[in-house]
Coordinates of C-alpha atoms and ligand atoms in Angstrom, one line a residue:
X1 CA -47.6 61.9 34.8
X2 CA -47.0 58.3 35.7
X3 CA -44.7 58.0 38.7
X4 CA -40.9 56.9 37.6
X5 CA -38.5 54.6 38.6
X6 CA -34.7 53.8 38.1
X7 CA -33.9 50.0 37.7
X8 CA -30.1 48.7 37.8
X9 CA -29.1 45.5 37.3
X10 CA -26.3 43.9 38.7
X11 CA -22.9 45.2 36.3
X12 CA -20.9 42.2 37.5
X13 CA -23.7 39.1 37.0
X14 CA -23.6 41.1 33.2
X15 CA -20.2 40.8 32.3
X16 CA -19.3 39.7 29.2
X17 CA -20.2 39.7 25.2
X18 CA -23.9 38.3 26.5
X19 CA -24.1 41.3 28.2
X20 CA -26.6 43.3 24.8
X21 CA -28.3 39.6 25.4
X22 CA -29.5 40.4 28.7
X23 CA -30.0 43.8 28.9
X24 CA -32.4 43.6 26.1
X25 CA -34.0 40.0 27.9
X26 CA -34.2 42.2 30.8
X27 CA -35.9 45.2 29.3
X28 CA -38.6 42.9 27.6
X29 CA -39.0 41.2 30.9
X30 CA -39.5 44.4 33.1
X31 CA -41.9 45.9 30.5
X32 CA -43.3 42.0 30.7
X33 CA -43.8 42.1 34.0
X34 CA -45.6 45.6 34.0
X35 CA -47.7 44.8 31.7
X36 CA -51.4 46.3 32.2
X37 CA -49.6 49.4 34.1
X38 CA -49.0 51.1 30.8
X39 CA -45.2 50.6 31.1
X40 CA -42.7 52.5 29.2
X41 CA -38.9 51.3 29.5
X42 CA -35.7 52.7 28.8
X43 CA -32.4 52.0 29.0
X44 CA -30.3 54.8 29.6
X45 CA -26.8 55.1 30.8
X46 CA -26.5 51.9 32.3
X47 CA -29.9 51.4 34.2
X48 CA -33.3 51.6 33.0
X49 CA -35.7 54.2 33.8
X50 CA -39.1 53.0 34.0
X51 CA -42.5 54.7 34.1
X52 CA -46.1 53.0 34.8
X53 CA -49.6 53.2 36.1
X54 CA -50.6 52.0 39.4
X55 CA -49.4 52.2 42.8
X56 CA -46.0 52.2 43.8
X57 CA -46.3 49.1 45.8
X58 CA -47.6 47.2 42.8
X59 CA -45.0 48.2 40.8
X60 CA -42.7 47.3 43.5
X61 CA -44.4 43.5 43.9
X62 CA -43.4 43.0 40.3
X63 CA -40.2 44.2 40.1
X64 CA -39.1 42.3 43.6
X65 CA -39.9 39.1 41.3
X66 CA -38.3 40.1 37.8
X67 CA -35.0 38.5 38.0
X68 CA -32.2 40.4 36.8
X69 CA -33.3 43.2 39.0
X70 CA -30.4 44.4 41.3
X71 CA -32.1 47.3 43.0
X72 CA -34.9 49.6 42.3
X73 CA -36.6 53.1 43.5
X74 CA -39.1 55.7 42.7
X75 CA -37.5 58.9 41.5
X76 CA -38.2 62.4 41.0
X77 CA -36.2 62.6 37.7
X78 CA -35.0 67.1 37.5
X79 CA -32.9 68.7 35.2
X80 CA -29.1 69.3 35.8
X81 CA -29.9 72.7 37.4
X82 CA -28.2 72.7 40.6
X83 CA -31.5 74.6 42.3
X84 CA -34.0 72.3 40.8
X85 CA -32.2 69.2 42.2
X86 CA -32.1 71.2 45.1
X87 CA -35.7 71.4 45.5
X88 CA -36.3 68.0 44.7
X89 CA -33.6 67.2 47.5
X90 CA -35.6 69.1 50.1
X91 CA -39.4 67.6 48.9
X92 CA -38.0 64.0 49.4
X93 CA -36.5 65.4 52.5
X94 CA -39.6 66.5 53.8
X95 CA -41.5 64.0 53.0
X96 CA -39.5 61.1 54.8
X97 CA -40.4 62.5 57.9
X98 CA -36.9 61.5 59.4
X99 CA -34.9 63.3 61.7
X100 CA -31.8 63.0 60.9
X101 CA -30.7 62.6 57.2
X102 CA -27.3 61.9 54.9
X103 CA -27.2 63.4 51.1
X104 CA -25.2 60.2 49.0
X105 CA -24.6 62.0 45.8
X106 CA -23.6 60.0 42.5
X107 CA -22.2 61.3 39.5
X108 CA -22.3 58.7 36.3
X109 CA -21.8 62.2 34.7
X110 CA -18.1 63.1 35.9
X111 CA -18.6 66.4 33.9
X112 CA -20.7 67.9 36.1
X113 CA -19.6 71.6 37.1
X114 CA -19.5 70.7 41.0
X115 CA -17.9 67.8 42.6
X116 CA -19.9 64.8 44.6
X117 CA -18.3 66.1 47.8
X118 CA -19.7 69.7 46.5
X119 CA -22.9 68.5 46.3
X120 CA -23.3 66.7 49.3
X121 CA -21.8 69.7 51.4
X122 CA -24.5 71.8 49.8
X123 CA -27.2 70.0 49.7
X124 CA -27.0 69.2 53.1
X125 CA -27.2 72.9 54.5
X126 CA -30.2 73.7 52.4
X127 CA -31.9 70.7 54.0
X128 CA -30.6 71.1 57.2
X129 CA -31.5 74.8 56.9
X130 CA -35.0 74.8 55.4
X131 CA -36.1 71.2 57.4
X132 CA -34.5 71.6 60.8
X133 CA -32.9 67.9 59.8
X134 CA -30.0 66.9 61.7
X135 CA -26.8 65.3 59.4
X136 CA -26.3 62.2 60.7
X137 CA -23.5 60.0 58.6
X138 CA -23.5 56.9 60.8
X139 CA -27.0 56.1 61.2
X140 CA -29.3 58.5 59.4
X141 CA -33.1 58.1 59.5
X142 CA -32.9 58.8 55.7
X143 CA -30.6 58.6 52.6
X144 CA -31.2 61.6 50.2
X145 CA -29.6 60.0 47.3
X146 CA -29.2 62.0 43.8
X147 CA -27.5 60.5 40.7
X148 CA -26.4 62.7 38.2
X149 CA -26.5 61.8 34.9
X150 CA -25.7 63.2 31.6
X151 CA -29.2 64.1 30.6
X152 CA -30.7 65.0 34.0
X153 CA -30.7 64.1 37.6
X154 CA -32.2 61.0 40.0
X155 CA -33.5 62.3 43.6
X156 CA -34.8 59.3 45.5
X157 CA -34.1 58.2 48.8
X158 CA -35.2 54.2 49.0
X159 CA -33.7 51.2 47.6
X160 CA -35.6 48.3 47.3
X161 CA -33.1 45.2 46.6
X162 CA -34.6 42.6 43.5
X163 CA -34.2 39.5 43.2
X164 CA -31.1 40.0 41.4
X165 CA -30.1 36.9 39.1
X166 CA -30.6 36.5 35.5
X167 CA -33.6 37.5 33.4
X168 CA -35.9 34.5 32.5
X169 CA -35.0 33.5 29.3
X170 CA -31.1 34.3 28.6
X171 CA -30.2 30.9 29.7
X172 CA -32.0 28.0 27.9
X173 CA -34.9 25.8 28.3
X174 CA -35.2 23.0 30.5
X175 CA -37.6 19.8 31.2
X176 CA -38.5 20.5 35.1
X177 CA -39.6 17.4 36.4
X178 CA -42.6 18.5 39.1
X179 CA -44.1 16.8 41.3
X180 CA -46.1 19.4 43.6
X181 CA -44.3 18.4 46.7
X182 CA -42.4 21.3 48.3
X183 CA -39.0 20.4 46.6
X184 CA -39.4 21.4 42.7
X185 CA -41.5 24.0 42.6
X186 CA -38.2 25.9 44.5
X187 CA -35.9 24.0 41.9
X188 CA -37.8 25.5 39.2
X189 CA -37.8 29.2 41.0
X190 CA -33.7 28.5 41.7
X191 CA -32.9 27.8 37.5
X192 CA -35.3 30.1 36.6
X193 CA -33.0 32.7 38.7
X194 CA -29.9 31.6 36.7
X195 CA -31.9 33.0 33.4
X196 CA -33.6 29.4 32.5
X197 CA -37.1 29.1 31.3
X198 CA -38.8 25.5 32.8
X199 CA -41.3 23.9 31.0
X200 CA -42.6 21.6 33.7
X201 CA -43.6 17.9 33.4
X202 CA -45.9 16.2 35.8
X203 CA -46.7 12.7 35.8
X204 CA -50.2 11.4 37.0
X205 CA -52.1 8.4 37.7
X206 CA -55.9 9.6 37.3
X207 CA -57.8 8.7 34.2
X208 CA -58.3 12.3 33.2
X209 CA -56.0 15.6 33.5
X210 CA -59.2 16.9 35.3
X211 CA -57.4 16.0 39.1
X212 CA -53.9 17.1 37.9
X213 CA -55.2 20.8 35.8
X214 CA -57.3 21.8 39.0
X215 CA -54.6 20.6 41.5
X216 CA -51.8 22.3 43.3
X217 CA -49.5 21.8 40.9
X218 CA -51.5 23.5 38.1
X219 CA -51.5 26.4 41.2
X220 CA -48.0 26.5 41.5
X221 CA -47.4 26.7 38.1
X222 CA -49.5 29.9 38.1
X223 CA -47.2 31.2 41.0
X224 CA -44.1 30.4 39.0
X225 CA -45.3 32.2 36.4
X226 CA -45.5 35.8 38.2
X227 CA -41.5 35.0 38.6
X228 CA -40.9 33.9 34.9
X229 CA -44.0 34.8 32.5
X230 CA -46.4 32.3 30.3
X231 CA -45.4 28.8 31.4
X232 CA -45.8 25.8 30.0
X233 CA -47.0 22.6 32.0
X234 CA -47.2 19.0 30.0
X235 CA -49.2 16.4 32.1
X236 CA -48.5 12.6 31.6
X237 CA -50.3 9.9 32.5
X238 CA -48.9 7.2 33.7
X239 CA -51.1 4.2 34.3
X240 CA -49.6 2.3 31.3
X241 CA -46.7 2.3 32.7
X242 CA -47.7 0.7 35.8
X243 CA -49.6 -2.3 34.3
X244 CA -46.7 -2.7 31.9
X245 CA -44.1 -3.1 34.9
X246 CA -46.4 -4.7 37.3
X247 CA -44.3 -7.7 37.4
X248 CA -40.8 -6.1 37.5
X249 CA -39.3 -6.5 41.1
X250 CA -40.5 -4.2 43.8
X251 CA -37.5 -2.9 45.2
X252 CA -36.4 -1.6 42.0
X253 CA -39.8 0.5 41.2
X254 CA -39.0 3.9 42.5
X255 CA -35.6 3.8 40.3
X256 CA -37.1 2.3 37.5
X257 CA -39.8 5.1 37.6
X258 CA -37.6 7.6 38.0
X259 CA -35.9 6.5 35.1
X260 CA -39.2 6.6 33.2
X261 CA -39.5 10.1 33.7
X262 CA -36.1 11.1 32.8
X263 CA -36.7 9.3 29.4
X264 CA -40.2 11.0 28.8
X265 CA -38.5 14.2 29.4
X266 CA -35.6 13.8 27.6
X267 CA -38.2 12.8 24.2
X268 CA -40.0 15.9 24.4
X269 CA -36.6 18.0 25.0
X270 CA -36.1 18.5 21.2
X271 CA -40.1 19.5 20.4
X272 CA -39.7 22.4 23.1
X273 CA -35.8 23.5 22.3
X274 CA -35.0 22.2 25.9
X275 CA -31.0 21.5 26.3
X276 CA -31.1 19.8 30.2
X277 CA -33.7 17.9 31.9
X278 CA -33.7 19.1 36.3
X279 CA -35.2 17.9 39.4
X280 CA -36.3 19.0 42.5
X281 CA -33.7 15.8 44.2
X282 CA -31.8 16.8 47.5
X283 CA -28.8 14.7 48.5
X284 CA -30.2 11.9 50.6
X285 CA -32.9 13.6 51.9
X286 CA -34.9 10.0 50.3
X287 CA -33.5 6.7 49.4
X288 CA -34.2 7.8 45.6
X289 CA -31.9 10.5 46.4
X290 CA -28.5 8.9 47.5
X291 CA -25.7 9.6 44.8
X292 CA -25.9 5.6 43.6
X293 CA -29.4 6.0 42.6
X294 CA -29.0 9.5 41.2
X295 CA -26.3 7.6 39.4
X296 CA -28.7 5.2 38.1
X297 CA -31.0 8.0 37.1
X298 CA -28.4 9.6 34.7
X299 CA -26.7 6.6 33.4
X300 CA -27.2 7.2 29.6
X301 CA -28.5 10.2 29.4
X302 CA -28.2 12.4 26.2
X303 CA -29.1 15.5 28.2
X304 CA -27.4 17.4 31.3
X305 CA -29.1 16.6 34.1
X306 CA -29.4 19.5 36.8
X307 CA -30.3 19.2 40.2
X308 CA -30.1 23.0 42.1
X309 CA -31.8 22.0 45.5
X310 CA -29.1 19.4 45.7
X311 CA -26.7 20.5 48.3
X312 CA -29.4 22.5 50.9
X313 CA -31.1 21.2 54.0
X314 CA -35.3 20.5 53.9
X315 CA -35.5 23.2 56.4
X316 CA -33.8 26.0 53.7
X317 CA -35.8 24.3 51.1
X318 CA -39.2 25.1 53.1
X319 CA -37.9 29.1 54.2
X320 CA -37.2 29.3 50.7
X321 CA -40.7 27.9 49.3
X322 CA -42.3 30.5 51.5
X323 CA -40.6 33.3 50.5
X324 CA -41.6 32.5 46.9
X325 CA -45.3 31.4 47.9
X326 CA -45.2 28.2 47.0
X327 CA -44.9 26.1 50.2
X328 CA -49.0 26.6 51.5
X329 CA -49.9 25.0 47.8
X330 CA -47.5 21.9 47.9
X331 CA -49.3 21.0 51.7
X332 CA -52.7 20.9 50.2
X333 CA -54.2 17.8 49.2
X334 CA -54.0 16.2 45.7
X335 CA -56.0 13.4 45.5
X336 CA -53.4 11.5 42.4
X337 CA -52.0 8.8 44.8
X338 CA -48.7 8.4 44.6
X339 CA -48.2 5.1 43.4
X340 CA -44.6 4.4 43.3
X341 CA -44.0 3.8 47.1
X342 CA -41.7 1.1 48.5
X343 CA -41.6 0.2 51.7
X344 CA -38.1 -0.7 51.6
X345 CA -36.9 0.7 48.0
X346 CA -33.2 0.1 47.5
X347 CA -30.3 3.0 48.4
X348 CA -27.8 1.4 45.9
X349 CA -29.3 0.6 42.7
X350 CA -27.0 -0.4 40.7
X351 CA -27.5 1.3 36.7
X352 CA -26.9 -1.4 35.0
X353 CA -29.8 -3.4 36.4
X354 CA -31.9 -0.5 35.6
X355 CA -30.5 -0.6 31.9
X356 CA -31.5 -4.3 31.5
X357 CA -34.7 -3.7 32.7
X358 CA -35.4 -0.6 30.7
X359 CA -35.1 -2.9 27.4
X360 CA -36.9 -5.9 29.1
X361 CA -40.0 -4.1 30.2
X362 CA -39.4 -1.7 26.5
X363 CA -39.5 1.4 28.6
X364 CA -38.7 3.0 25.4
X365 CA -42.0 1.9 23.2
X366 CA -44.1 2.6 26.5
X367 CA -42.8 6.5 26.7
X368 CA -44.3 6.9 23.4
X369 CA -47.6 5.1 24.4
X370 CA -47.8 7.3 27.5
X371 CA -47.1 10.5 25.6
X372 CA -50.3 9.6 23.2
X373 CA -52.1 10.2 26.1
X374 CA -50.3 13.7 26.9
X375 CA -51.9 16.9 27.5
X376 CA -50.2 20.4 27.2
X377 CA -50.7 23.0 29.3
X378 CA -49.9 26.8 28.3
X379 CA -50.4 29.7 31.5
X380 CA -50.3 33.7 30.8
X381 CA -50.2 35.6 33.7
X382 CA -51.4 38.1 31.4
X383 CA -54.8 38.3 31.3
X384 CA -54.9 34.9 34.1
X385 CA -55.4 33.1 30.9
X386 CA -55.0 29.0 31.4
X387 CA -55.5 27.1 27.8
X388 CA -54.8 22.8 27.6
X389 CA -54.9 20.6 24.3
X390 CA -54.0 17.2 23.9
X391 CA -49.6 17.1 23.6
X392 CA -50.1 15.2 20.1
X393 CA -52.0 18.0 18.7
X394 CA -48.7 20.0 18.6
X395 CA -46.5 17.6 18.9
X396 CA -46.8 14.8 16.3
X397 CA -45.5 11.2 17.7
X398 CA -43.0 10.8 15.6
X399 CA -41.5 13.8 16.8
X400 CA -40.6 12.4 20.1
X401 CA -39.9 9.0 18.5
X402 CA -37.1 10.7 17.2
X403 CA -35.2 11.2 20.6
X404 CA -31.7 9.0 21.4
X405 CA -33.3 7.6 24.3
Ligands
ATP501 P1 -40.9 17.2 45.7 O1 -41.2 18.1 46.9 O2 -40.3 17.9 44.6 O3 -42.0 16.3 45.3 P2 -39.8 15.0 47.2 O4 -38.9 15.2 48.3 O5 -41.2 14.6 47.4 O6 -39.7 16.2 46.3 P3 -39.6 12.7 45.4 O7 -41.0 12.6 45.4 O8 -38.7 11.6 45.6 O9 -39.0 13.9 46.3 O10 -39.2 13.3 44.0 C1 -37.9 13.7 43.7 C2 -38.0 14.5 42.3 O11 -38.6 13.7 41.3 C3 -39.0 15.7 42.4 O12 -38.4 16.8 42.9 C4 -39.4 15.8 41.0 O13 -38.4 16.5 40.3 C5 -39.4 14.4 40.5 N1 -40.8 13.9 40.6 C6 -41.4 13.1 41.6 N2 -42.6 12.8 41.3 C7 -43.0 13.4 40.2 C8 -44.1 13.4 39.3 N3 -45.3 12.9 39.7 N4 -44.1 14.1 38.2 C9 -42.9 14.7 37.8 N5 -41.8 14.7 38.5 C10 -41.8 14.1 39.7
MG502 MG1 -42.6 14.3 45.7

């Protein structure tokens, strides 16, 4: 039989009448997440019980990235007979190898014949009988814990924490602007956390996708993916841009860039059923980044713009990118130069200047132009299956034309 495993979620991040909403988002995204373990998933009584193929640390690698995910553990799932939860008590017992143990009952099933207290008293003098285990309350080696339930009982005696969260996909869709630095591929991992699916947008300067699609952001994409499933990447190139603004003033570029992107995503928004655009931006930690040119960035905008990474320090940013995987990939070398770089780019643009020369320079026409020139990017962690098409193929121009930019 495939091992089992109990799942919880967290009760209080599920409050609420979206609570069906995400228990069933969560379900799909476990089994999701499983998939080519032969996974079975059920919910019952307020936690899932999950069965599947492979070893338990691979199950374990998946569920530690399914958000949503409280806590998890393999169980030995026994009927409500007292001695077959007693046997099951003393195997796990046994096979911890501790010396000195603490049985945590549970009863989600208050009408069981003995008490929590009961079973804890009892269980403990068989174990301490047949193992030679000392009780220890304070600081045991291991927990014996057994849930009771109305249909049978849990014996299990590790907790893994998840990620906890939201599952991917309970909270909208949003244009992640992403650059391949070490700043938004976390962004995207943070709203991905709060239950929203990013569908990533990366400008470029090369002639072809060819740099961008075998780069590290196309890489970090694929990581992102084993947190939040088939991802969607759309590349844009940007060299028309550039000769069109060549002769707009230099100290204004970086803004004025900026505030090409923001336009480019908010025109594909509809197409993909996105309601926010997001960036990886930090408060200050560039000149693009002080509030007056964040300011300047949102002026106008039809869309929410979010910013998660905003309020933490480059060094949490980086100890989170490693815990996620994701920091070795945004130090490797891309060879799409950065273009937009000024040596002295300005800490208070002011949005109104970046308004007149969004109609001036017809930023508008030009995000249409660029997204001719588009290329979408679909990634299934299933099957490691990577599939690109030009954008206008799915997404017809006047589609995009049709955004209140
Ligand atoms: P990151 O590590 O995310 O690149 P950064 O500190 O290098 O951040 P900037 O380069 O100023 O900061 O970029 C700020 C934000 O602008 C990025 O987090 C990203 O959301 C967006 N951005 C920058 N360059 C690009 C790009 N080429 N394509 C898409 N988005 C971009
Ligand atoms: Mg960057």
């Amino acid at each position: 039989m495939a091992p089992a495993y109990v799942v919880h979620y967290s009760e209080v991040a599920l409050k609420g009448k979206n609570r069906p909403e995400f228990v069933r988002a969560l379900r799909r995204n476990i089994a999701r997440s499983l998939s080519g373990l032969a996974p079975t998933v059920e919910l019952r009584e307020g936690r899932f019980m999950v069965t599947a193929d492979g070893t338990a640390e691979e199950v374990a690698d998946r569920l530690r990235k399914t958000f949503g995910v409280a806590w998890f553990s393999e169980v030995a799932p026994v009927g409500l007979d007292f001695g077959e939860i007693r046997e099951a008590v003393l195997d796990a017992a046994r096979r911890s190898r501790g010396k000195a143990f603490k049985v945590e009952p549970r009863r989600s099933d208050k009408a069981y014949a003995l008490t929590s207290r009961e079973l804890a008293v009892r269980l403990g003098a068989a174990v301490q009988e047949e193992t030679g285990m000392k009780v220890d309350l304070t600081r045991p080696d291991v927990v014996l814990r057994v849930d009771v339930t109305r249909s049978n009982a849990l014996v299990y005696s590790n907790k893994t924490p998840g990620p906890g969260g939201l599952p991917v996909g309970t909270a909208g869709r949003v244009m992640h602007l992403f650059s391949g630095g070490i700043d938004s591929p976390v962004a995207a991992w943070l709203l991905m956390k709060r239950g929203c699916t990013p569908v990533y947008l990366h400008f470029y300067l090369a002639p072809t996708p060819g740099t961008a699609l075998e780069s590290k952001v196309t890489k970090q994409v694929k990581v992102l993916s084993s947190y939040g499933g088939k991802s969607t990447l759309v590349l844009v190139p940007f060299a028309e841009y550039q000769l069109a603004t060549a002769g707009g003033p230099g100290d204004l570029e970086p803004s004025l860039f900026r505030r090409f992107m923001r336009m480019t995503a908010e025109a594909l928004a509809p197409a993909f059923g996105a309601v926010a655009v997001s960036t990886g931006d930090s408060l200050s930690q560039a000149a693009s980044q002080t509030l007056w040119n964040i300011a300047s960035f949102d002026n106008g905008s039809s869309l929410p713009i979010l910013r998660p990474l905003l309020a933490y320090d480059k060094d949490e940013i980086i100890g989170m990118a490693r815990r996620i995987s994701t920091y070795d990939l945004s130090l490797e070398e891309y060879k799409d130069c950065c273009a937009i770089i000024t040596r002295h780019p300005r800490t208070r643009v002011k949005s109104g200047l970046v308004d007149e020369y969004v109609s001036r320079l017809g930023l508008r026409d030009l995000v249409l132009k660029v997204l001719d020139g588009a290329t979408l990017v679909s990634y299934n962690p299933v099957g490691d299956v990577l599939r690109s098409s030009p954008l206008a193929d799915s997404i017809p121009r006047a589609q995009a034309a049709k955004a209140d930019l």
